[in-house]
Amino acid sequence: MFRRTFWFTAGAAAGVWATTKVNRKLKQLTPESLAAQAANKAVDTGHRLKEFALDVRAGMIQREHELGDALGLHAPVDGELPAPRRAAALESPYHPDHPKAAKYAEHKTHSHNRNEDH
């Protein structure tokens, strides 16, 4: 008699458990529930994309600063050229104060574009 009662109780408990599981699953598959799940996933995906975009933007800014430091773009700008370059620029025949500047001023309208039709 004890065995029959045990198995009857175990079967009833298993039936209640299975019924509860099936009812939960059916509630998840209703159109309203599916729409709510899709909306939640869309919102989560939007948040992830926003976080990704912010991470990319932060990485770009950091990399730009690294490149700027490596190239010396953030260094203070000196108004004058270094001495060797300044002297070379002043000695250039294209400089307006150079004695031969008038000779080169004549050719300013000449185009060196080889693709130009003559």
mmCIF file of C-alpha atoms in Angstrom:
data_model
loop_
_atom_site.group_PDB
_atom_site.id
_atom_site.type_symbol
_atom_site.label_atom_id
_atom_site.label_comp_id
_atom_site.label_asym_id
_atom_site.label_seq_id
_atom_site.Cartn_x
_atom_site.Cartn_y
_atom_site.Cartn_z
ATOM 1 C CA MET A 1 0.000 0.000 0.000
ATOM 2 C CA PHE A 2 2.851 2.380 0.814
ATOM 3 C CA ARG A 3 4.398 1.824 -2.649
ATOM 4 C CA ARG A 4 1.192 2.690 -4.450
ATOM 5 C CA THR A 5 0.824 5.905 -2.472
ATOM 6 C CA PHE A 6 4.443 6.874 -3.128
ATOM 7 C CA TRP A 7 4.142 6.313 -6.886
ATOM 8 C CA PHE A 8 0.764 8.040 -7.043
ATOM 9 C CA THR A 9 2.213 11.102 -5.288
ATOM 10 C CA ALA A 10 5.334 11.071 -7.498
ATOM 11 C CA GLY A 11 3.174 10.858 -10.644
ATOM 12 C CA ALA A 12 0.891 13.663 -9.482
ATOM 13 C CA ALA A 13 3.910 15.873 -8.679
ATOM 14 C CA ALA A 14 5.449 15.124 -12.075
ATOM 15 C CA GLY A 15 2.133 15.971 -13.769
ATOM 16 C CA VAL A 16 1.848 19.290 -11.922
ATOM 17 C CA TRP A 17 5.457 20.142 -12.723
ATOM 18 C CA ALA A 18 5.021 19.282 -16.438
ATOM 19 C CA THR A 19 1.748 21.214 -16.665
ATOM 20 C CA THR A 20 3.352 24.278 -15.101
ATOM 21 C CA LYS A 21 6.306 24.089 -17.531
ATOM 22 C CA VAL A 22 4.002 23.749 -20.553
ATOM 23 C CA ASN A 23 1.804 26.663 -19.443
ATOM 24 C CA ARG A 24 4.843 28.918 -18.964
ATOM 25 C CA LYS A 25 6.142 28.025 -22.409
ATOM 26 C CA LEU A 26 2.719 28.673 -23.979
ATOM 27 C CA LYS A 27 2.571 32.101 -22.328
ATOM 28 C CA GLN A 28 5.988 32.898 -23.788
ATOM 29 C CA LEU A 29 4.743 32.014 -27.270
ATOM 30 C CA THR A 30 1.718 34.329 -27.338
ATOM 31 C CA PRO A 31 1.924 37.156 -29.901
ATOM 32 C CA GLU A 32 2.055 39.852 -27.205
ATOM 33 C CA SER A 33 4.873 38.096 -25.383
ATOM 34 C CA LEU A 34 6.823 37.552 -28.612
ATOM 35 C CA ALA A 35 6.418 41.241 -29.513
ATOM 36 C CA ALA A 36 7.632 42.294 -26.068
ATOM 37 C CA GLN A 37 10.645 39.951 -26.333
ATOM 38 C CA ALA A 38 11.508 41.333 -29.788
ATOM 39 C CA ALA A 39 11.231 44.898 -28.505
ATOM 40 C CA ASN A 40 13.476 44.124 -25.541
ATOM 41 C CA LYS A 41 16.073 42.518 -27.803
ATOM 42 C CA ALA A 42 15.945 45.503 -30.159
ATOM 43 C CA VAL A 43 16.503 47.907 -27.263
ATOM 44 C CA ASP A 44 19.394 45.783 -25.950
ATOM 45 C CA THR A 45 20.944 45.684 -29.433
ATOM 46 C CA GLY A 46 20.599 49.464 -29.699
ATOM 47 C CA HIS A 47 22.381 49.924 -26.362
ATOM 48 C CA ARG A 48 25.176 47.588 -27.444
ATOM 49 C CA LEU A 49 25.611 49.438 -30.734
ATOM 50 C CA LYS A 50 25.717 52.772 -28.924
ATOM 51 C CA GLU A 51 28.355 51.462 -26.500
ATOM 52 C CA PHE A 52 30.363 50.096 -29.434
ATOM 53 C CA ALA A 53 30.196 53.436 -31.258
ATOM 54 C CA LEU A 54 31.311 55.286 -28.124
ATOM 55 C CA ASP A 55 34.198 52.846 -27.648
ATOM 56 C CA VAL A 56 35.260 53.305 -31.274
ATOM 57 C CA ARG A 57 35.071 57.087 -30.948
ATOM 58 C CA ALA A 58 37.130 57.030 -27.744
ATOM 59 C CA GLY A 59 39.702 54.780 -29.418
ATOM 60 C CA MET A 60 39.900 57.109 -32.412
ATOM 61 C CA ILE A 61 40.463 60.146 -30.204
ATOM 62 C CA GLN A 62 43.136 58.334 -28.221
ATOM 63 C CA ARG A 63 44.879 57.181 -31.415
ATOM 64 C CA GLU A 64 44.720 60.695 -32.898
ATOM 65 C CA HIS A 65 46.432 62.051 -29.778
ATOM 66 C CA GLU A 66 49.074 59.326 -29.964
ATOM 67 C CA LEU A 67 49.745 60.101 -33.622
ATOM 68 C CA GLY A 68 49.751 63.839 -32.932
ATOM 69 C CA ASP A 69 52.315 63.370 -30.180
ATOM 70 C CA ALA A 70 54.423 61.093 -32.387
ATOM 71 C CA LEU A 71 54.381 63.629 -35.231
ATOM 72 C CA GLY A 72 54.905 66.605 -32.953
ATOM 73 C CA LEU A 73 51.623 68.269 -33.855
ATOM 74 C CA HIS A 74 50.892 69.209 -30.260
ATOM 75 C CA ALA A 75 54.286 70.882 -29.781
ATOM 76 C CA PRO A 76 54.329 74.685 -29.532
ATOM 77 C CA VAL A 77 54.692 76.308 -32.954
ATOM 78 C CA ASP A 78 57.705 78.537 -33.534
ATOM 79 C CA GLY A 79 57.035 81.346 -36.006
ATOM 80 C CA GLU A 80 60.418 81.150 -37.706
ATOM 81 C CA LEU A 81 62.007 78.383 -39.685
ATOM 82 C CA PRO A 82 65.111 76.727 -38.296
ATOM 83 C CA ALA A 83 68.277 78.584 -39.237
ATOM 84 C CA PRO A 84 69.454 76.345 -42.131
ATOM 85 C CA ARG A 85 66.029 76.313 -43.780
ATOM 86 C CA ARG A 86 65.519 80.033 -43.277
ATOM 87 C CA ALA A 87 68.849 80.827 -44.891
ATOM 88 C CA ALA A 88 68.106 78.511 -47.805
ATOM 89 C CA ALA A 89 64.704 80.117 -48.292
ATOM 90 C CA LEU A 90 66.183 83.624 -48.326
ATOM 91 C CA GLU A 91 68.897 82.601 -50.780
ATOM 92 C CA SER A 92 66.377 81.005 -53.136
ATOM 93 C CA PRO A 93 66.063 82.765 -56.513
ATOM 94 C CA TYR A 94 62.287 82.602 -56.037
ATOM 95 C CA HIS A 95 62.440 84.819 -52.930
ATOM 96 C CA PRO A 96 61.301 88.394 -53.830
ATOM 97 C CA ASP A 97 64.447 90.004 -52.326
ATOM 98 C CA HIS A 98 66.859 87.874 -54.380
ATOM 99 C CA PRO A 99 68.646 89.656 -57.274
ATOM 100 C CA LYS A 100 67.468 87.066 -59.822
ATOM 101 C CA ALA A 101 63.860 87.222 -58.624
ATOM 102 C CA ALA A 102 62.806 89.388 -61.578
ATOM 103 C CA LYS A 103 63.979 86.691 -64.019
ATOM 104 C CA TYR A 104 61.744 84.091 -62.378
ATOM 105 C CA ALA A 105 58.814 86.470 -61.933
ATOM 106 C CA GLU A 106 58.288 86.461 -65.715
ATOM 107 C CA HIS A 107 57.500 82.754 -65.752
ATOM 108 C CA LYS A 108 54.849 82.780 -63.040
ATOM 109 C CA THR A 109 52.024 82.414 -65.568
ATOM 110 C CA HIS A 110 53.614 79.352 -67.170
ATOM 111 C CA SER A 111 51.865 76.113 -66.304
ATOM 112 C CA HIS A 112 53.819 72.953 -65.676
ATOM 113 C CA ASN A 113 50.739 70.815 -66.108
ATOM 114 C CA ARG A 114 51.583 68.201 -68.764
ATOM 115 C CA ASN A 115 47.915 67.305 -69.198
ATOM 116 C CA GLU A 116 47.083 70.769 -70.428
ATOM 117 C CA ASP A 117 46.409 71.082 -74.159
ATOM 118 C CA HIS A 118 48.530 73.702 -75.991
#
